[in-house]
Amino acid sequence: MSLPMIAAPPPTLAGALLVLVVVLPLLGFLPFFFLGARIAERLALGLLALGLIGALAIAAEVSGSGAAVAYFIGGWAPPLGVALRADGFSALMLAMTAAALLATGLFAMTGIGAARPRMPPVFWPLVLAAACALNLAFTAEDLFTLFVALELLTFAAVPLVCLDGRPAQYEAALRYLLYALFGSALYLLGVVLIYGLYGTLDILLIAGRVAVEARSPPALMLALALMSVGLMAKAALFPFYLWLPPAHAGAPAAASAMLSAVVIKAPLFLLLRLWLDLAPQTLAFAAGPLIAACGAGAILLCGLFALGQKRLKLMIAYSTAAQIGYLCLVVPLAAGAADGGLALTAGAIHLVSHAFSKAAMFMAAGLIYEALGHDRMDGLRGVGRALPVSLFAFALGGASLMGLPPSGGFTAKVMLLTAAVGQQAWWIVAVVMAGGLLAAGYVLKVIVPALQAPDRPLEITPVSRGREMVALALALGAVALGFLPLEPSPFLAIGRPGAWAEAVQ
Amino acid sequence: MSLFFDAALILLAIVVALKVVTGRDPLTDVIAFIAYGIVLTLVWVRLAAVDVALTEVAVGSGATGLVLLRAAGAAATAKQEARPGRVTKGLAALVSLVVFLLLAAAVLAWPKPQPSLALAVAEHLPATGLGNPITGVLIVFRALDTLLETVVLLLALVGIWALAPDRTGARAWSGTPAPLSGMTPSGAQVLLAQLLLPVGLLVTVYQFWAGANVPAGAFQGGAVLGAMWVLLLLARLAPLPRLEQPGLAVLVLAGPFAFLATGLAGWVWAGGFLDYPEGIEKPVIIVVEAAIVVSIGVTLGLLVLGPAGPQAADRPGADAS
Amino acid sequence: MSAAPLIGLGGAALVAIGLYGLIVGSDGLKRVLAFNILGGGMFLVFGAVARRGADGGFGGDPVPHALVITGIVVAFSATALAVALLNRLAAASAEEGKAPSDTPGGPS
């Protein structure tokens, strides 16, 4: 039984860019072995800047041509070969990742007074490897190539967690690795079952086969379930959130920002693709509420845990575990419904605004830690006067998490609520509202004391103004997303399946 | 008769796996795991997948077993988490049983005829000039996966070297790894080396033989190369490497970067990324493959050796950051 | 019954055993071992698929074979990283036990 080959895409510059944004970061390995930390840093920043230019060029091409960009590696068409493809959603993810990673790089840059990661020559290749893995995860069409991307991401992220070399970090890194391995094993098991059913690993080809089946085979349901659980373990989605807080809170600030902002977004993005692009609509309808229930658990429980934290960085980490729950709420609302575009747009804006605001908050928390020498919640009185810029960045990021206008968080929540009301999913409405209140609780718990006068003069170690500005710029990015129109984005519809996307095109 | 043999092998694998999962002594568990790998190797031979069998015995059983042996000593002294109670065990057994039943149902309900890419590979393999279909898939049709797989190895090496204890100096990871037989009773390791050395030799001989008959079929040789090096180290026939040597870095990077450079050159001399120039595909592939074999071998060996250990030159407690 | 379904069923059983070990494992090494048991079983399931899909003069579908080879190498890398972490953790705990001096408290 042979599958129809897909016609090769015309060779375009944007297609070549898809390959380059994946493989060029690998050049960052050379300095690790041969050159000093200073050169490693300059090369890394240069590559990250090039990555941003490449990602923006891809987005411009997708937007300009109104079609997805694709590239067949080595000229071999799927199912035999591997395809890279960027539709509107993927292009947005590429741009977001490139921007967040460049900001992380600027924040981590060695400067006067900058608290360097313990081993700069290790930090930079890991950041670049993460860039390679993320760009691959957002563009690969092949389920096994996606597995390799997820593994690369894990191998880049785990050493970042223990850069400072404290025993607690080793423990957090080990736990992270074990959860990630559990996740990748289940994901790959699902991939094996799908290959057994359809003899291909290309998502587009599988989706084409799945859509015309009268009844989905039980093995497909099992495969989707296994892959979902695997991706949830990798993304730290409830109930698999246990590994995230110690790992993200224990890492150096630049690494925390990157891990929370973009690294866990790759498995989440794939979870959305699995149910919106690959699974048959009937299955997505049936499974959507289950996934959304996990999201609700994340928003409510991890939100409560965040409220109870005594350390600033742990609080922000629990907030990450809570915030990713919103993306699960998107699945039932976006799966095949006529107004699915609204929910998908909400999810995409939430992904990006959470990335920017959470990176800003982790950076601000890192600066506060550096200035005070601790990050205990009960010792934050007066920080607002000592570090106004950092606290402002933290507050702006927090406002987006709460969903205050104008912010990406507000825009995303309004659209999510509109979609939920439109489909009369009242429990989702309730969860979104409660989640906003919890976020308000834990953000204000930091900001209110920080704005008060300190009990006694604070001993402040000066921090770099440039690094404060990076945090502020990211937070302002999250605010800027609040000025997007409250409607399904035509850009996100480009190259995507579904009734809504076809109507827009 | 052969079905009986298969059933016996599978049963053996299950028994050994249960032994690994339920055992109480780390060293015994690891040795049982190595046995598990050898049983799986035989199953792969029964599945007519000799290339996979070779990889399984060299990497899945051999190299993985050696790495795990290094941990067995540490695990004996590490603090144990509370052993799970009856309820946890019961729930875990239930979950596992459900997963088994669902998987079994899926396995028995696979479509007939089985969808497969074998015909597509057979159709396009001649265009690559390669004789071994698996090499064709690894180096040509799915070259991106293989390129990134070599990067995964590299990344694991960076991650492991970064775990070296802090020391002042030009390179944080400089120095030699701790000796291989430092942590576990050396008797077990010497025995293992004595057992594996002839196996490794046999495999290497097979690789050369297969290389003669099946063009460019030696891709899996890297694993065996690495295993042989580690065996030499175990038997103390080779000195431990100093990790900061530039020569070592060249060996480690040669494969991934030769592959990457060839891929990028595809835009110049062929149709695009990872496209090989027409007419001279085979020599180009063989050069790339040779580089990959060396890099994979050296990297696997280094991964087994682990990060630089405490150096004789360092005083204890000198790890100022 | 031919060999492929039998080996597929065996692979499924090994996956289940590995999963059980991952859930009840009481230390890091045990979980790493269980992960490798699970992986081995999963690859066998893939091998059974490949055997059923034998065609074009090959003893099995070469694509799953190639993917399994990649998968084995990736699993080994993961094991090596996990073991290095385990060993480092054990060494760090031992050091800490010897000299319980106040390490500069980190943000955790």
Short mmCIF file of N, CA, C and O in Angstrom, two decimals, chain B residues 50 57 59 91 136 138 160 189 199 204 219 224 226 232 258 295 299 303:
data_model
loop_
_atom_site.label_atom_id
_atom_site.label_comp_id
_atom_site.label_asym_id
_atom_site.label_seq_id
_atom_site.Cartn_x
_atom_site.Cartn_y
_atom_site.Cartn_z
N VAL B 50 19.19 -7.25 11.74
CA VAL B 50 20.54 -7.43 12.26
C VAL B 50 21.15 -6.08 12.67
O VAL B 50 21.84 -5.98 13.69
N VAL B 57 22.91 -4.54 21.13
CA VAL B 57 23.92 -5.19 21.96
C VAL B 57 25.03 -4.22 22.32
O VAL B 57 25.53 -4.20 23.45
N VAL B 59 24.96 -0.63 22.16
CA VAL B 59 24.54 0.59 22.87
C VAL B 59 23.50 0.27 23.95
O VAL B 59 23.68 0.61 25.12
N LEU B 91 -2.24 0.24 42.52
CA LEU B 91 -2.69 1.15 41.47
C LEU B 91 -1.76 1.07 40.26
O LEU B 91 -2.22 1.02 39.11
N GLY B 136 20.43 3.92 4.02
CA GLY B 136 19.74 4.86 3.13
C GLY B 136 18.76 5.74 3.88
O GLY B 136 18.72 6.95 3.70
N LEU B 138 18.79 6.35 7.13
CA LEU B 138 19.48 7.17 8.14
C LEU B 138 20.24 8.34 7.53
O LEU B 138 20.25 9.43 8.07
N ILE B 160 26.75 16.62 30.63
CA ILE B 160 27.46 15.79 31.61
C ILE B 160 28.76 16.46 32.04
O ILE B 160 29.09 16.50 33.23
N GLN B 189 33.41 -5.83 37.10
CA GLN B 189 33.70 -5.15 35.84
C GLN B 189 34.73 -5.89 35.02
O GLN B 189 34.63 -5.94 33.79
N VAL B 199 32.89 -10.54 22.41
CA VAL B 199 31.65 -10.18 21.71
C VAL B 199 31.90 -8.96 20.83
O VAL B 199 31.55 -8.92 19.65
N THR B 204 32.80 -6.33 15.59
CA THR B 204 33.61 -5.50 14.71
C THR B 204 33.97 -6.25 13.44
O THR B 204 33.91 -5.71 12.33
N PHE B 219 27.40 2.00 9.48
CA PHE B 219 26.98 3.15 10.28
C PHE B 219 26.94 2.83 11.77
O PHE B 219 27.33 3.63 12.60
N VAL B 224 30.16 0.32 18.35
CA VAL B 224 31.09 -0.76 18.68
C VAL B 224 32.47 -0.17 18.96
O VAL B 224 33.16 -0.58 19.90
N GLY B 226 33.17 2.77 20.17
CA GLY B 226 33.14 3.35 21.51
C GLY B 226 33.23 2.28 22.58
O GLY B 226 33.97 2.42 23.56
N LEU B 232 38.92 -1.21 26.57
CA LEU B 232 40.36 -1.02 26.76
C LEU B 232 40.64 -0.24 28.05
O LEU B 232 41.56 -0.56 28.80
N ALA B 258 30.76 17.69 9.98
CA ALA B 258 30.92 17.24 8.59
C ALA B 258 29.54 17.03 7.97
O ALA B 258 29.29 17.40 6.81
N SER B 295 33.02 10.01 15.44
CA SER B 295 32.46 10.89 16.46
C SER B 295 31.53 10.15 17.41
O SER B 295 31.59 10.34 18.62
N THR B 299 32.26 9.84 21.29
CA THR B 299 31.28 10.47 22.19
C THR B 299 30.65 9.43 23.12
O THR B 299 30.49 9.67 24.32
N LEU B 303 30.74 9.58 27.09
CA LEU B 303 29.52 9.59 27.89
C LEU B 303 29.60 8.53 28.98
O LEU B 303 29.13 8.73 30.10
#
